[in-house]
CSV table of C-alpha atoms and ligand atoms in Angstrom, one decimal:
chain,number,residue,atom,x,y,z
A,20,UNK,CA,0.0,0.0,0.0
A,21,UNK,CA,1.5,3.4,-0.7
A,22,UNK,CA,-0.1,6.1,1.4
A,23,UNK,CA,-0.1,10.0,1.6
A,24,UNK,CA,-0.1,12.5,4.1
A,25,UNK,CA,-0.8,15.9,4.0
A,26,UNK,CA,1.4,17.8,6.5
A,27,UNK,CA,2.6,21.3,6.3
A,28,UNK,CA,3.7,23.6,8.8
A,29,UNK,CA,1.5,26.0,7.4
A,30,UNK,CA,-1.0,24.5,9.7
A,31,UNK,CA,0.0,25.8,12.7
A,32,UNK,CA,-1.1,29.5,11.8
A,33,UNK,CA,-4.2,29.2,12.5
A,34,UNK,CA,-4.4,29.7,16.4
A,35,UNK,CA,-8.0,30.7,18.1
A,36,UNK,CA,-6.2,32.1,21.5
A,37,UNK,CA,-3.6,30.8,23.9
A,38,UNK,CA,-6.2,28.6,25.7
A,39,UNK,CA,-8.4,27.4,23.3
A,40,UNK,CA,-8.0,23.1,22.9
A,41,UNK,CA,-8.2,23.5,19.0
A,42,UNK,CA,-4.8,24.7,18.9
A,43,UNK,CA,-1.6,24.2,16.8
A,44,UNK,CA,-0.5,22.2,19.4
A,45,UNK,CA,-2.8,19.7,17.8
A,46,UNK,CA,-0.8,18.8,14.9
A,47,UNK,CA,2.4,19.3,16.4
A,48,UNK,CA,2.5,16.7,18.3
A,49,UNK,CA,1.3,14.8,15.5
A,50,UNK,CA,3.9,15.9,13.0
A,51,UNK,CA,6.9,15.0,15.4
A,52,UNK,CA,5.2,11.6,16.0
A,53,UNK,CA,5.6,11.1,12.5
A,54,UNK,CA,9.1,12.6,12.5
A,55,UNK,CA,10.4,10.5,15.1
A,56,UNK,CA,8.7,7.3,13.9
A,57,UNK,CA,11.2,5.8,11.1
A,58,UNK,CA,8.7,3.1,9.7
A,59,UNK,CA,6.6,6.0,8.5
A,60,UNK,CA,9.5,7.9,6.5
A,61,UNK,CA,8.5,6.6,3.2
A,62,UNK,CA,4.9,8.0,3.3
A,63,UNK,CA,4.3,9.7,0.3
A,64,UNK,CA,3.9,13.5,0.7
A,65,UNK,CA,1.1,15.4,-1.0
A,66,UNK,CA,1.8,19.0,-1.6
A,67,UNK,CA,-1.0,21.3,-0.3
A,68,UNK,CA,-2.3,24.3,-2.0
A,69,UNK,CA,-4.7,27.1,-1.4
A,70,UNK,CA,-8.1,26.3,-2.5
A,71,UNK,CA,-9.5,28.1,-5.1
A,72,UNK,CA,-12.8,30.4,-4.5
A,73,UNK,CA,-14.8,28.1,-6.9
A,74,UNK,CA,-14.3,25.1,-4.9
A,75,UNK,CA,-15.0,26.3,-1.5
A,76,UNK,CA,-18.2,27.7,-3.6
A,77,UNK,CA,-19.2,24.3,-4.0
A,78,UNK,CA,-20.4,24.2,-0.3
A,79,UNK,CA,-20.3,27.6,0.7
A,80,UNK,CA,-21.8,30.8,-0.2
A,81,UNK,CA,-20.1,33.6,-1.2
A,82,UNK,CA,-21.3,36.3,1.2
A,83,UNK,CA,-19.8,33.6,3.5
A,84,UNK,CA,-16.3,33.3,1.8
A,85,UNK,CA,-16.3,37.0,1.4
A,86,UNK,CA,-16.8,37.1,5.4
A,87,UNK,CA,-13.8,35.0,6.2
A,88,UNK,CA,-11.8,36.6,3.3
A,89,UNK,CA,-12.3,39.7,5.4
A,90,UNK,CA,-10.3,38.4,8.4
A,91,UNK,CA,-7.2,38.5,6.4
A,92,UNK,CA,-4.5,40.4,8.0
A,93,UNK,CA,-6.6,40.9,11.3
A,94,UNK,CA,-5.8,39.6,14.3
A,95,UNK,CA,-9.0,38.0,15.8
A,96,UNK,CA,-12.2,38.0,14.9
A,97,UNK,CA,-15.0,36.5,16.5
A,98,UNK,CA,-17.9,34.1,14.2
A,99,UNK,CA,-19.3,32.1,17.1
A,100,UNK,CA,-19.2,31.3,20.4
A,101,UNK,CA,-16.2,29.2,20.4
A,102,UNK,CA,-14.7,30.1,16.3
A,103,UNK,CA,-12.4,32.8,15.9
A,104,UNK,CA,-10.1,33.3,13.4
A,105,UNK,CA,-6.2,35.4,13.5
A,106,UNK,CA,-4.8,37.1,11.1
A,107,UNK,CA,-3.6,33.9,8.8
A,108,UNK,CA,-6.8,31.8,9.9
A,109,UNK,CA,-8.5,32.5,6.0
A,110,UNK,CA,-4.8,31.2,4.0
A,111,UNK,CA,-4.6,28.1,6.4
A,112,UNK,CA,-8.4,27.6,5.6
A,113,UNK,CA,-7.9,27.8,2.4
A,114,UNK,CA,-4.9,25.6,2.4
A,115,UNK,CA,-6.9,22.6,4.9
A,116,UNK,CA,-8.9,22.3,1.8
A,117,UNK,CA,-6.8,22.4,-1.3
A,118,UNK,CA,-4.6,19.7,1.1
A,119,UNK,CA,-7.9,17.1,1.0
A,120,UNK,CA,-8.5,17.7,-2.7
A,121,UNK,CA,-4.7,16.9,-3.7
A,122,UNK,CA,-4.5,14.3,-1.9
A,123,UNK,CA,-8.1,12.8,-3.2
A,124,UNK,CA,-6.8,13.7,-6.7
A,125,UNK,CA,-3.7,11.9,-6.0
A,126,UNK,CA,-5.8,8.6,-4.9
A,127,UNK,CA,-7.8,9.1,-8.5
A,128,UNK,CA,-4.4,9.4,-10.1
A,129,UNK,CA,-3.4,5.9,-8.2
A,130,UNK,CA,-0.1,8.0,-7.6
A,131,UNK,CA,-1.2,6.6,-3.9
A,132,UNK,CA,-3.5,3.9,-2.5
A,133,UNK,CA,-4.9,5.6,0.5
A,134,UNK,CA,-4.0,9.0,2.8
A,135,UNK,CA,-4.4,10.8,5.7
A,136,UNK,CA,-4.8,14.8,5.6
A,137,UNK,CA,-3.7,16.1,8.5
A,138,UNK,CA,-4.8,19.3,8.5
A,139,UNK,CA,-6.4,22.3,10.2
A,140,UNK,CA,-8.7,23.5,11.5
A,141,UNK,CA,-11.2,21.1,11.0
A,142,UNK,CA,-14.4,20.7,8.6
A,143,UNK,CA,-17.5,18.8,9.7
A,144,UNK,CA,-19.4,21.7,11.5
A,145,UNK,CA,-18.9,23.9,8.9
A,146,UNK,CA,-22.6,25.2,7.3
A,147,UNK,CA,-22.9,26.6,3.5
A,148,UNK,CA,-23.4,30.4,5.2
A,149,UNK,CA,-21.5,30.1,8.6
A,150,UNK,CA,-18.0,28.9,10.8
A,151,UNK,CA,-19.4,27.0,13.9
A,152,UNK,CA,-17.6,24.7,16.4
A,153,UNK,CA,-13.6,25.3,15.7
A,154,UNK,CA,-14.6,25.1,11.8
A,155,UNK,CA,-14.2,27.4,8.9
A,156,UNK,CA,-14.6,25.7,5.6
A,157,UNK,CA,-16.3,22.0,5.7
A,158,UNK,CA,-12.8,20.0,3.8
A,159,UNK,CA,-14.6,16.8,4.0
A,160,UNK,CA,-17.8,18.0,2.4
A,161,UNK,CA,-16.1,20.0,-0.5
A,162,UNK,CA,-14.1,17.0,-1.4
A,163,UNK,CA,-17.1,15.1,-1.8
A,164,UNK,CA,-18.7,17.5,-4.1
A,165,UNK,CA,-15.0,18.2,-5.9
A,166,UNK,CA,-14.8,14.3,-6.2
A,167,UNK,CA,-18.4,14.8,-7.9
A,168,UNK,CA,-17.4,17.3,-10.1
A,169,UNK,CA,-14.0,16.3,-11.4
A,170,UNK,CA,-14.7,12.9,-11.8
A,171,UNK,CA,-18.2,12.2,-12.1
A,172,UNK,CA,-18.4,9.8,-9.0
A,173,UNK,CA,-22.0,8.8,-8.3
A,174,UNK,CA,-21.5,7.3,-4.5
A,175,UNK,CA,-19.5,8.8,-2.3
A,176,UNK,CA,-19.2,7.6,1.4
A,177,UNK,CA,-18.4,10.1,3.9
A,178,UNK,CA,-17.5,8.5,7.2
A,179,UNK,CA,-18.2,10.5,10.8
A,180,UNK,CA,-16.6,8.7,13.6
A,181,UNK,CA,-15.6,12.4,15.4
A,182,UNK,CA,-17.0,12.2,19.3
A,183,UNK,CA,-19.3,15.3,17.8
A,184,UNK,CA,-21.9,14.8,14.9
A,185,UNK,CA,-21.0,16.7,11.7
A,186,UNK,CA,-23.9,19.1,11.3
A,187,UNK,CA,-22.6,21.4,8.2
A,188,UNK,CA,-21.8,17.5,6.1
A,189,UNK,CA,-25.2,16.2,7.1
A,190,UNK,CA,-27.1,19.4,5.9
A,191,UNK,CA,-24.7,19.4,2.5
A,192,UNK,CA,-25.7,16.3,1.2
A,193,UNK,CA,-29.6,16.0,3.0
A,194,UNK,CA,-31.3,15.5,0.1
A,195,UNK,CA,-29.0,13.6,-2.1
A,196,UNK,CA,-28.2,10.1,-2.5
A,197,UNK,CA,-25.6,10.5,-4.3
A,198,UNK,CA,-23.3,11.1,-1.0
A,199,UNK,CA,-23.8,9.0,1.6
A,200,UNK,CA,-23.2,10.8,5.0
A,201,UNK,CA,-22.5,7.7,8.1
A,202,UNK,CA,-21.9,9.1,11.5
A,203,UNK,CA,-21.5,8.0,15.1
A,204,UNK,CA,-21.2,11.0,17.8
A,205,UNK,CA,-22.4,11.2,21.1
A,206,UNK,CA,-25.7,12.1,21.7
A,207,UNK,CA,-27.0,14.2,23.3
A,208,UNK,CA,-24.4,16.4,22.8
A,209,UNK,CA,-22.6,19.6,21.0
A,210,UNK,CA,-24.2,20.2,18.6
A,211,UNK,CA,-27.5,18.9,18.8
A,212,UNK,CA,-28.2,17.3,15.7
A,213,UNK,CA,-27.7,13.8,14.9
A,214,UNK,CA,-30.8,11.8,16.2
A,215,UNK,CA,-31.4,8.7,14.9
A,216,UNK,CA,-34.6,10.3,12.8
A,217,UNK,CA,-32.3,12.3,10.4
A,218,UNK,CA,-32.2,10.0,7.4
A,219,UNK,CA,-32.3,12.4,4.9
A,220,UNK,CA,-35.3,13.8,3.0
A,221,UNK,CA,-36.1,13.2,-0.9
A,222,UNK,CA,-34.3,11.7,-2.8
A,223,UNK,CA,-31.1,11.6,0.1
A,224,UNK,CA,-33.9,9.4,2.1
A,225,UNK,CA,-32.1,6.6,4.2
A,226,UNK,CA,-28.6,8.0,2.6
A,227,UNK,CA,-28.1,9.9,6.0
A,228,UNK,CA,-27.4,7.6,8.6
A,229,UNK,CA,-26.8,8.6,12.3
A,230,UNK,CA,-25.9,6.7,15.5
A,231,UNK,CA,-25.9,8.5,18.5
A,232,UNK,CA,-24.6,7.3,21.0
A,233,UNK,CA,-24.8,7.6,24.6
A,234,UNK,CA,-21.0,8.2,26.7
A,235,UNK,CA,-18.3,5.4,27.2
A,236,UNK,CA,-18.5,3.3,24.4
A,237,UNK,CA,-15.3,1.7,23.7
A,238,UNK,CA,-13.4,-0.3,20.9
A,239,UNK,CA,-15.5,-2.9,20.7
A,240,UNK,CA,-18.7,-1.5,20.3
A,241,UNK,CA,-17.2,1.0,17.7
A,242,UNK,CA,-16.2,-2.2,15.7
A,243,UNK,CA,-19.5,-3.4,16.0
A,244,UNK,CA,-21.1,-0.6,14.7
A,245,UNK,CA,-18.9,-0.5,11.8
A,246,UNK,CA,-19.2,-4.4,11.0
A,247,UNK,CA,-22.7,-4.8,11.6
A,248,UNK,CA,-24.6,-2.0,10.9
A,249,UNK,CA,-22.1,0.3,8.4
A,250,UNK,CA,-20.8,-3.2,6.6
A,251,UNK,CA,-24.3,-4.1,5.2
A,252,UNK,CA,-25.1,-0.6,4.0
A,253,UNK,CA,-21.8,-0.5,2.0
A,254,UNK,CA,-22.1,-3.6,0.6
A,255,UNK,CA,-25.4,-2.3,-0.7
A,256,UNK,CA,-24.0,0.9,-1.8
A,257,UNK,CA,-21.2,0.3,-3.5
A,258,UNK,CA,-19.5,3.4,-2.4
A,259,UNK,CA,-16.4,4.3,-5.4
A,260,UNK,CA,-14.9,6.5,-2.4
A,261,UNK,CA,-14.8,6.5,1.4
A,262,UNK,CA,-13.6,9.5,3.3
A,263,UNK,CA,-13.3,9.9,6.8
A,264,UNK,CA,-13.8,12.9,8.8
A,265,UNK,CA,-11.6,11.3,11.4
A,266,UNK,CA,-11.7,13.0,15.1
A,267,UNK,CA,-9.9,11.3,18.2
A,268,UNK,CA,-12.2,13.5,20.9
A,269,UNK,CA,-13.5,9.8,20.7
A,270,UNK,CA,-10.7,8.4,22.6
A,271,UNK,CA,-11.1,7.4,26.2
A,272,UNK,CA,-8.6,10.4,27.7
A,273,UNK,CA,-10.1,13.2,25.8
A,274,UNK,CA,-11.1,16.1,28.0
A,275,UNK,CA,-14.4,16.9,25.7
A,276,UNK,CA,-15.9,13.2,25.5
A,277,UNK,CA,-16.8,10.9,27.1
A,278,UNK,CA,-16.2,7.9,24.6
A,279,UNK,CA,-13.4,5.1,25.9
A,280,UNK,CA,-11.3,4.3,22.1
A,281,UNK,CA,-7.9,3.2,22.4
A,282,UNK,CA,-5.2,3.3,19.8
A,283,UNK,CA,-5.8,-0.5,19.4
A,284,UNK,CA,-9.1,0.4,18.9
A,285,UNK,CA,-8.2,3.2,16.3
A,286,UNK,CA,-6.4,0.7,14.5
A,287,UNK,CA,-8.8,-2.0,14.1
A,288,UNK,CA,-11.6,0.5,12.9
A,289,UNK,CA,-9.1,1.8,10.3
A,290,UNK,CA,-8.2,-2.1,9.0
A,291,UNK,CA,-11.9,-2.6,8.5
A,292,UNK,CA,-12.3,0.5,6.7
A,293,UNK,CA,-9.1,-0.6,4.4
A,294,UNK,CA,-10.7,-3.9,3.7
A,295,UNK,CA,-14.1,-2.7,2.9
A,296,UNK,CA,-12.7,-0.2,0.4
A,297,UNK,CA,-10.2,-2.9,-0.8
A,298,UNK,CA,-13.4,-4.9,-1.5
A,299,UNK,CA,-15.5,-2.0,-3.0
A,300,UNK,CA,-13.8,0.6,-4.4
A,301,UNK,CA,-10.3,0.0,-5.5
A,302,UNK,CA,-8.8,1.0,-2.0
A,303,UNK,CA,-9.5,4.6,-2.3
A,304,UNK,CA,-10.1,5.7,1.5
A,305,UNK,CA,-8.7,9.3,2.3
A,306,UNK,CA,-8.7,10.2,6.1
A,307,UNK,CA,-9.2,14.1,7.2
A,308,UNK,CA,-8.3,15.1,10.6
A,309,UNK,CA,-11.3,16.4,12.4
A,310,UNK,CA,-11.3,16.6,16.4
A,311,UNK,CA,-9.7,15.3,19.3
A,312,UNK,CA,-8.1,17.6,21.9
A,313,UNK,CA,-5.8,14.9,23.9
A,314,UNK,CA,-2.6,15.5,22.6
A,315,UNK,CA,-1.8,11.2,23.5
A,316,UNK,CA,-4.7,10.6,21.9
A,317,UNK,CA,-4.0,12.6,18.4
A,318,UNK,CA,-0.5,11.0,18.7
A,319,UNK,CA,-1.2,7.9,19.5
A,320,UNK,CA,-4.5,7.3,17.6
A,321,UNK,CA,-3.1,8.9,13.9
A,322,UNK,CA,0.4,6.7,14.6
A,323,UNK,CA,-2.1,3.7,14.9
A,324,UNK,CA,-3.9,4.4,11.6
A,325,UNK,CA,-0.8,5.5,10.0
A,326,UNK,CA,0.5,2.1,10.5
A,327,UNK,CA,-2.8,0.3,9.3
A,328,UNK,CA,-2.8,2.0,6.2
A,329,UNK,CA,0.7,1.9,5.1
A,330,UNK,CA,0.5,-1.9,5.6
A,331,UNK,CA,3.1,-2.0,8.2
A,332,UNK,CA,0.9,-3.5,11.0
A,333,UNK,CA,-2.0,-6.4,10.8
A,334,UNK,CA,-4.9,-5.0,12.2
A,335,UNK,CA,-5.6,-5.8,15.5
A,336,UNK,CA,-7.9,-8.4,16.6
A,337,UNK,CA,-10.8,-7.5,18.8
A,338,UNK,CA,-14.1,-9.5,19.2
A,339,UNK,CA,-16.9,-6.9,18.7
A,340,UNK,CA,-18.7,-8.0,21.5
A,341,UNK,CA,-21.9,-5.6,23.2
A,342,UNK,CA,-23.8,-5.2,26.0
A,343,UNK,CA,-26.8,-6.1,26.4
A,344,UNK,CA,-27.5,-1.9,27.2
A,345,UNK,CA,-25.5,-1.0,24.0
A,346,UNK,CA,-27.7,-3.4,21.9
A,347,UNK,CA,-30.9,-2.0,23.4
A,348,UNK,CA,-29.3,1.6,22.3
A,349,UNK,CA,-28.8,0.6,19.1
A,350,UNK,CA,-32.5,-0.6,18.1
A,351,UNK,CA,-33.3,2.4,15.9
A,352,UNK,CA,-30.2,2.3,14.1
A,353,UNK,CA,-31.0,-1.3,13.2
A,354,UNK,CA,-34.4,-0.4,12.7
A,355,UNK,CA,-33.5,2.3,9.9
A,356,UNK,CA,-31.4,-0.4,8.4
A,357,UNK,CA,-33.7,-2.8,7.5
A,358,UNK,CA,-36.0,0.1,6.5
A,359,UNK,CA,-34.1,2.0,4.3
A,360,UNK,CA,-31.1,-1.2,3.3
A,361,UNK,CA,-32.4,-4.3,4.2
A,362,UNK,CA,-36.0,-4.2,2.8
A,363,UNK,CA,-37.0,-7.2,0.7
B,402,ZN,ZN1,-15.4,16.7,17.6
């Protein structure tokens, strides 16, 4: 397997004030992982580049991308209760983006199998008109439409395993099925959507699937999610792309959530995901960092993955055994699966 990364210092500029947790300390301690870890030296790197207007246009409006363009050169300014952006906040934006489309142009290109963009600041809460929850631009749900445009793909899968439920990706693609938007989060929770009852509307009906979940799930109920209730739905689908809007405020130290992952557990969930999209769609699986605010847990959890998707480890075994509570929980889910996938 030969995968990418997007890193780039230019990722650090973005800072939201000394004590906010969706800092550049974030990625640092990811990039020096990777620095220090010699098995992952011969990770292909993709060359980010600023995003052009058009594309973030494909999600966004442009009274909003004239708003953030605004920022430039100003040293804070405040969109919501807990978004800000600095003086170099709209370039590094820009630059999150045009990172995930190089690198998803790269998979098309087979240059590379799989990747990981690790980039900030993150995507998934991102709305067409406004920044919410440490977001600007929504990278995960521009490269889904990019991935539409550019190469006429019909099914796109966009994978949510962040602790929080991706609001701005769920609203994006609502009423299409031609990108199919799976997320686990926990619920109830920041920010509020995500019940079980959002499947989508028109002709996105059933292609919006959520899971919410209530606190301290752990690896195994994670990879039973994924193997029982998101395997059967991709086998059905037939997705010719998975991307992950990958967050690690789902591991079990993270000072947001209240979810118990381990790295073990990060690298089983990513095996699965290679093997479903070695099965389905030619191996094309692009990871985009989301959350996660535990420094051990971004290091840990993207070394992990790194690992899984480079080939260099076998993926972990873990039986995906549940409680009897967890299976009661999951009723609706399974209940909008045979609805909307299963029916016969
Ligand atoms: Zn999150």
């Amino acid at each position: 397997m030969i995968t990418g990364l997007v890193r780039d210092w230019r990722y650090l500029n973005h800072e939201m004030g000394p004590y906010h947790v969706e800092s550049p300390a974030r990625l640092e301690v990811i990039y020096r992982m990777i620095e220090e870890e010699p098995d992952l030296a011969n990770l292909v790197l993709i060359e980010p580049r600023e995003a052009k207007e058009d594309e973030i246009a494909l999600i966004h409006y442009p009274s909003y991308i004239d708003r953030l363009k605004e920022t430039k050169g100003k040293p804070r300014v405040i969109l919501d209760p807990d978004t800000s952006t600095c003086a170099l906040s709209y370039e590094t934006a820009l630059l999150a983006v045009g990172g995930v489309l190089e690198a998803a142009r790269a998979i098309m290109e087979k240059r590379i199998d799989n990747a990981f963009a690790l980039v900030r600041p993150p995507g998934h809460h991102a709305e067409a008109s406004r920044a919410m929850g440490f977001c600007l631009f929504n990278n995960v749900a521009i490269a889904a439409r990019w991935l539409r445009q550019q190469y006429g793909l019909e099914r796109i899968l966009i994978i949510d395993w962040d602790l929080h439920h991706g609001n701005g990706t769920q609203h994006a693609f609502y009423r299409e099925k031609e990108v199919l938007y799976f997320s686990t989060h926990q619920f109830p929770y920041y920010p509020g959507t995500g019940s079980w009852e959002e499947v989508g509307e028109g002709e996105g009906l059933g292609f919006t699937f959520n899971v919410p979940l209530s606190p301290g799930k752990g690896d195994a109920d994670f990879l039973f999610i994924f193997k029982e209730i998101l395997g059967p739905i991709v086998d059905i689908y037939q997705p010719q792309f998975i991307l992950v809007s990958a967050g690690f405020d789902i591991y079990s130290g993270d000072p947001l959530g209240g979810m118990m992952v381990t790295g073990v557990g990060f690298a089983a969930l990513a095996g699965l995901l290679l093997e479903m999209a070695r099965k389905i769609c030619d191996s094309r699986l692009l990871l985009v960092l989301e959350g996660g605010y535990s420094l051990e847990g971004l290091r840990s959890g993207v070394k992990e993955i790194l690992f899984q998707l480079s080939g260099l480890k076998e993926p972990p075994e873990i039986e995906p055994v549940i409680s009897a509570l967890t299976k009661k929980e999951l009723e609706p889910a399974f209940k909008n699966l045979r609805q909307y996938w299963l029916k016969t």
